[in-house]
Amino acid sequence: MKHQCPGNPLERYSSRREFLYVGMLGGLGLTLPGFLQQQAKAAQKFYETTEGPANGIIHIFLPGGLSHQESFDPKPYAPAEYRGPFGAIDTKLPGIQFGQKLPHLAKIADKLTIIRSMSHGEAAHERGTHNMFTGYRPSPAVDYPSIGSVISHELGSKNNLPPYVCVPNVPNEFANSGYLSSAYGPFALGSNPEQGNFQVRDLNLPKDVSEERFARRRSLLETVDHHFRSLEESDGLDSMDAFYQHAYKLISSEKAREAFNLKAEPDKTKEAYGKTAAGQRMLLARRLIEAGTRFVSLTAGGWDHHDNIKAGIEKQLPSVDKAIAALINDLEQRGMLDSTLVLVTTEFGRTPKINPTGGRDHWPRVFSTMLAGGGTKRGYVHGSSDALGGEVDTDGVTVADLATTLYKQIGITADKELMAPGLRPIEIIDGGKVLESILA
């Protein structure tokens, strides 16, 4: 039987009280864009536990389309024009090889699940990205929510942390809340954690607002709130209050702010991840998951290598390889890997044959995805592509299958129906199956 999301009492509510609150918060500089925008239109949930083995997910997205042949699915015995410019290296799994530029991940392949048989039918960047962020093919009729927004909607906040964070910024329009309220959209940092002066916008008071003034303003809001309570009656007031209480907690909680503080990490740890964009973004993702964020989405590099794929891979893949391996090792050492699902995806694969300019073009028929932790198998390769890396050969996996499996691991039923305004109830994921074979 399908599950249906109950109606939201706040979707009918709008008043001068809402306007006053927003105005006062703006005066304090507490806008929290992407996290509090239109919070009065939805009801936040504050659940502290989930039923799946994963408490959090780190989604590492490689925009542009990482070549599977140069990464997780090399073809060392194919003709040179298919094999590409790099060789293959042995991993810790007998008989399994990775691309030459993944030596760090090759050493910990016994902790990974590799899917070599992903596919979808979208060869355009925007459409491929939409698939990977929502679990749906694009539709002109429905603005689908991202996986992070669904998790925010279903599981809510924990430990005063935003449930869904994008590092460093919202990477694309498909990472947003879709037909759900923007209350469930991502909290974006606004700056790059690899920068020496990294500071998250909206987590600190403006320079001209002291802690005392902040406390007075909060007291003033409480006074105004009491006044309007005496004048108005609405089922939505208590739920609406929760949003602003949560905003204050995020601003005033030292523990919540500390989750974003990379300066607290020892230099040795920063070096292990790499003092690169990829390294510091993944280190921050670990801090956020450790503190209680449900879903962290980060991007690393650009992989649209139509020309000179050799130079592109040499420039970018080593730092990403090092950072992902360090993240997984760090999670393991902290006892967090079994409860944290690390996911590495991209838009699509690249053409089997090297083109005349030394690159590979868009190829959605087959590509690779990597997972680790969160109740997935260790040291497992699922599916295969054919000898030239052009088609799925065995055990094909759809985007809906992958999304359904992610939701299961974090405790969400993927065929639950959510209400989209003006539309019929829509399943979180339509038609996907749980990939039981990749689960521990």
mmCIF file of N, CA, C and O in Angstrom, residues 133-178:
data_model
loop_
_atom_site.group_PDB
_atom_site.id
_atom_site.type_symbol
_atom_site.label_atom_id
_atom_site.label_comp_id
_atom_site.label_asym_id
_atom_site.label_seq_id
_atom_site.Cartn_x
_atom_site.Cartn_y
_atom_site.Cartn_z
ATOM 1 N N PHE A 133 20.666 13.510 -9.704
ATOM 2 C CA PHE A 133 20.304 14.243 -8.490
ATOM 3 C C PHE A 133 18.891 13.955 -8.006
ATOM 4 O O PHE A 133 18.597 14.172 -6.828
ATOM 5 N N THR A 134 18.020 13.477 -8.880
ATOM 6 C CA THR A 134 16.629 13.267 -8.481
ATOM 7 C C THR A 134 16.179 11.814 -8.546
ATOM 8 O O THR A 134 15.197 11.447 -7.891
ATOM 9 N N GLY A 135 16.839 10.995 -9.350
ATOM 10 C CA GLY A 135 16.373 9.636 -9.567
ATOM 11 C C GLY A 135 15.303 9.542 -10.633
ATOM 12 O O GLY A 135 14.749 8.461 -10.862
ATOM 13 N N TYR A 136 15.009 10.658 -11.310
ATOM 14 C CA TYR A 136 13.985 10.707 -12.348
ATOM 15 C C TYR A 136 14.550 11.269 -13.637
ATOM 16 O O TYR A 136 15.444 12.118 -13.618
ATOM 17 N N ARG A 137 13.973 10.823 -14.760
ATOM 18 C CA ARG A 137 14.219 11.509 -16.026
ATOM 19 C C ARG A 137 13.519 12.866 -15.977
ATOM 20 O O ARG A 137 12.469 13.015 -15.347
ATOM 21 N N PRO A 138 14.054 13.875 -16.640
ATOM 22 C CA PRO A 138 13.404 15.189 -16.633
ATOM 23 C C PRO A 138 12.002 15.125 -17.226
ATOM 24 O O PRO A 138 11.734 14.348 -18.142
ATOM 25 N N SER A 139 11.113 15.966 -16.691
ATOM 26 C CA SER A 139 9.743 16.037 -17.176
ATOM 27 C C SER A 139 9.314 17.495 -17.259
ATOM 28 O O SER A 139 9.580 18.266 -16.331
ATOM 29 N N PRO A 140 8.644 17.885 -18.334
ATOM 30 C CA PRO A 140 8.154 19.263 -18.410
ATOM 31 C C PRO A 140 6.995 19.527 -17.467
ATOM 32 O O PRO A 140 6.651 20.679 -17.205
ATOM 33 N N ALA A 141 6.406 18.454 -16.916
ATOM 34 C CA ALA A 141 5.212 18.601 -16.086
ATOM 35 C C ALA A 141 5.517 18.641 -14.592
ATOM 36 O O ALA A 141 4.708 19.139 -13.808
ATOM 37 N N VAL A 142 6.669 18.103 -14.189
ATOM 38 C CA VAL A 142 6.964 17.973 -12.765
ATOM 39 C C VAL A 142 8.377 18.470 -12.479
ATOM 40 O O VAL A 142 9.328 18.098 -13.168
ATOM 41 N N ASP A 143 8.495 19.288 -11.457
ATOM 42 C CA ASP A 143 9.793 19.743 -10.982
ATOM 43 C C ASP A 143 10.184 18.844 -9.805
ATOM 44 O O ASP A 143 9.782 19.077 -8.674
ATOM 45 N N TYR A 144 10.946 17.804 -10.075
ATOM 46 C CA TYR A 144 11.248 16.804 -9.055
ATOM 47 C C TYR A 144 12.226 17.334 -8.016
ATOM 48 O O TYR A 144 13.164 18.072 -8.343
ATOM 49 N N PRO A 145 12.060 16.932 -6.752
ATOM 50 C CA PRO A 145 13.023 17.327 -5.717
ATOM 51 C C PRO A 145 14.283 16.484 -5.797
ATOM 52 O O PRO A 145 14.260 15.332 -6.244
ATOM 53 N N SER A 146 15.381 17.043 -5.350
ATOM 54 C CA SER A 146 16.624 16.295 -5.277
ATOM 55 C C SER A 146 16.563 15.260 -4.160
ATOM 56 O O SER A 146 15.717 15.340 -3.252
ATOM 57 N N ILE A 147 17.464 14.299 -4.216
ATOM 58 C CA ILE A 147 17.531 13.276 -3.172
ATOM 59 C C ILE A 147 17.791 13.922 -1.821
ATOM 60 O O ILE A 147 17.192 13.556 -0.805
ATOM 61 N N GLY A 148 18.668 14.921 -1.782
ATOM 62 C CA GLY A 148 18.945 15.604 -0.521
ATOM 63 C C GLY A 148 17.725 16.286 0.051
ATOM 64 O O GLY A 148 17.495 16.265 1.272
ATOM 65 N N SER A 149 16.905 16.894 -0.804
ATOM 66 C CA SER A 149 15.700 17.563 -0.327
ATOM 67 C C SER A 149 14.662 16.569 0.185
ATOM 68 O O SER A 149 13.974 16.841 1.174
ATOM 69 N N VAL A 150 14.546 15.429 -0.467
ATOM 70 C CA VAL A 150 13.626 14.396 0.031
ATOM 71 C C VAL A 150 14.078 13.912 1.401
ATOM 72 O O VAL A 150 13.265 13.746 2.324
ATOM 73 N N ILE A 151 15.373 13.704 1.567
ATOM 74 C CA ILE A 151 15.891 13.278 2.871
ATOM 75 C C ILE A 151 15.622 14.347 3.918
ATOM 76 O O ILE A 151 15.225 14.049 5.056
ATOM 77 N N SER A 152 15.809 15.611 3.574
ATOM 78 C CA SER A 152 15.497 16.705 4.490
ATOM 79 C C SER A 152 14.023 16.696 4.872
ATOM 80 O O SER A 152 13.663 16.842 6.043
ATOM 81 N N HIS A 153 13.150 16.493 3.899
ATOM 82 C CA HIS A 153 11.703 16.458 4.122
ATOM 83 C C HIS A 153 11.302 15.294 5.012
ATOM 84 O O HIS A 153 10.482 15.433 5.927
ATOM 85 N N GLU A 154 11.878 14.140 4.765
ATOM 86 C CA GLU A 154 11.452 12.931 5.468
ATOM 87 C C GLU A 154 12.098 12.765 6.842
ATOM 88 O O GLU A 154 11.472 12.236 7.764
ATOM 89 N N LEU A 155 13.335 13.205 7.010
ATOM 90 C CA LEU A 155 14.060 12.935 8.248
ATOM 91 C C LEU A 155 14.299 14.168 9.104
ATOM 92 O O LEU A 155 14.533 14.055 10.299
ATOM 93 N N GLY A 156 14.289 15.342 8.502
ATOM 94 C CA GLY A 156 14.426 16.550 9.290
ATOM 95 C C GLY A 156 15.819 16.779 9.841
ATOM 96 O O GLY A 156 16.797 16.153 9.445
ATOM 97 N N SER A 157 15.907 17.711 10.784
ATOM 98 C CA SER A 157 17.180 18.160 11.333
ATOM 99 C C SER A 157 17.595 17.334 12.540
ATOM 100 O O SER A 157 16.760 16.772 13.246
ATOM 101 N N LYS A 158 18.886 17.279 12.769
ATOM 102 C CA LYS A 158 19.437 16.618 13.941
ATOM 103 C C LYS A 158 20.572 17.477 14.488
ATOM 104 O O LYS A 158 21.383 18.011 13.740
ATOM 105 N N ASN A 159 20.626 17.628 15.793
ATOM 106 C CA ASN A 159 21.697 18.370 16.468
ATOM 107 C C ASN A 159 21.829 19.813 15.967
ATOM 108 O O ASN A 159 22.924 20.368 15.902
ATOM 109 N N ASN A 160 20.705 20.415 15.611
ATOM 110 C CA ASN A 160 20.676 21.817 15.159
ATOM 111 C C ASN A 160 21.409 22.047 13.846
ATOM 112 O O ASN A 160 21.668 23.189 13.470
ATOM 113 N N LEU A 161 21.744 20.985 13.122
ATOM 114 C CA LEU A 161 22.452 21.118 11.853
ATOM 115 C C LEU A 161 21.455 21.100 10.697
ATOM 116 O O LEU A 161 20.445 20.388 10.756
ATOM 117 N N PRO A 162 21.718 21.857 9.625
ATOM 118 C CA PRO A 162 20.871 21.705 8.435
ATOM 119 C C PRO A 162 20.919 20.262 7.953
ATOM 120 O O PRO A 162 22.000 19.664 7.894
ATOM 121 N N PRO A 163 19.785 19.678 7.615
ATOM 122 C CA PRO A 163 19.805 18.274 7.188
ATOM 123 C C PRO A 163 20.461 18.051 5.838
ATOM 124 O O PRO A 163 20.931 16.952 5.553
ATOM 125 N N TYR A 164 20.500 19.100 4.999
ATOM 126 C CA TYR A 164 21.010 18.957 3.631
ATOM 127 C C TYR A 164 21.936 20.138 3.357
ATOM 128 O O TYR A 164 21.505 21.289 3.377
ATOM 129 N N VAL A 165 23.212 19.839 3.089
ATOM 130 C CA VAL A 165 24.220 20.882 2.860
ATOM 131 C C VAL A 165 24.908 20.630 1.522
ATOM 132 O O VAL A 165 25.264 19.491 1.198
ATOM 133 N N CYS A 166 25.095 21.689 0.740
ATOM 134 C CA CYS A 166 25.872 21.624 -0.498
ATOM 135 C C CYS A 166 27.213 22.323 -0.288
ATOM 136 O O CYS A 166 27.262 23.436 0.248
ATOM 137 N N VAL A 167 28.284 21.675 -0.720
ATOM 138 C CA VAL A 167 29.641 22.200 -0.581
ATOM 139 C C VAL A 167 30.255 22.362 -1.969
ATOM 140 O O VAL A 167 30.350 21.392 -2.714
ATOM 141 N N PRO A 168 30.703 23.577 -2.361
ATOM 142 C CA PRO A 168 30.584 24.815 -1.595
ATOM 143 C C PRO A 168 29.279 25.550 -1.856
ATOM 144 O O PRO A 168 28.834 26.327 -1.023
ATOM 145 N N ASN A 169 28.673 25.342 -3.022
ATOM 146 C CA ASN A 169 27.435 26.013 -3.397
ATOM 147 C C ASN A 169 26.473 25.007 -4.010
ATOM 148 O O ASN A 169 26.848 23.860 -4.281
ATOM 149 N N VAL A 170 25.231 25.429 -4.214
ATOM 150 C CA VAL A 170 24.270 24.565 -4.899
ATOM 151 C C VAL A 170 24.781 24.359 -6.322
ATOM 152 O O VAL A 170 24.914 25.319 -7.077
ATOM 153 N N PRO A 171 25.109 23.127 -6.711
ATOM 154 C CA PRO A 171 25.848 22.920 -7.964
ATOM 155 C C PRO A 171 25.027 23.090 -9.237
ATOM 156 O O PRO A 171 25.581 23.361 -10.300
ATOM 157 N N ASN A 172 23.721 22.925 -9.126
ATOM 158 C CA ASN A 172 22.868 23.009 -10.302
ATOM 159 C C ASN A 172 21.423 23.132 -9.845
ATOM 160 O O ASN A 172 21.114 22.933 -8.660
ATOM 161 N N GLU A 173 20.542 23.461 -10.769
ATOM 162 C CA GLU A 173 19.136 23.677 -10.413
ATOM 163 C C GLU A 173 18.442 22.403 -9.950
ATOM 164 O O GLU A 173 17.402 22.462 -9.284
ATOM 165 N N PHE A 174 19.000 21.259 -10.271
ATOM 166 C CA PHE A 174 18.365 19.992 -9.921
ATOM 167 C C PHE A 174 18.724 19.529 -8.516
ATOM 168 O O PHE A 174 18.219 18.513 -8.050
ATOM 169 N N ALA A 175 19.587 20.258 -7.830
ATOM 170 C CA ALA A 175 19.946 19.949 -6.446
ATOM 171 C C ALA A 175 18.978 20.590 -5.469
ATOM 172 O O ALA A 175 19.172 20.486 -4.257
ATOM 173 N N ASN A 176 17.936 21.244 -5.962
ATOM 174 C CA ASN A 176 17.006 21.971 -5.110
ATOM 175 C C ASN A 176 15.794 21.134 -4.724
ATOM 176 O O ASN A 176 15.757 19.926 -4.946
ATOM 177 N N SER A 177 14.775 21.800 -4.177
ATOM 178 C CA SER A 177 13.668 21.100 -3.533
ATOM 179 C C SER A 177 12.510 20.768 -4.462
ATOM 180 O O SER A 177 11.544 20.122 -4.034
ATOM 181 N N GLY A 178 12.554 21.221 -5.726
ATOM 182 C CA GLY A 178 11.521 20.830 -6.667
ATOM 183 C C GLY A 178 10.134 21.215 -6.200
ATOM 184 O O GLY A 178 9.888 22.342 -5.759
#
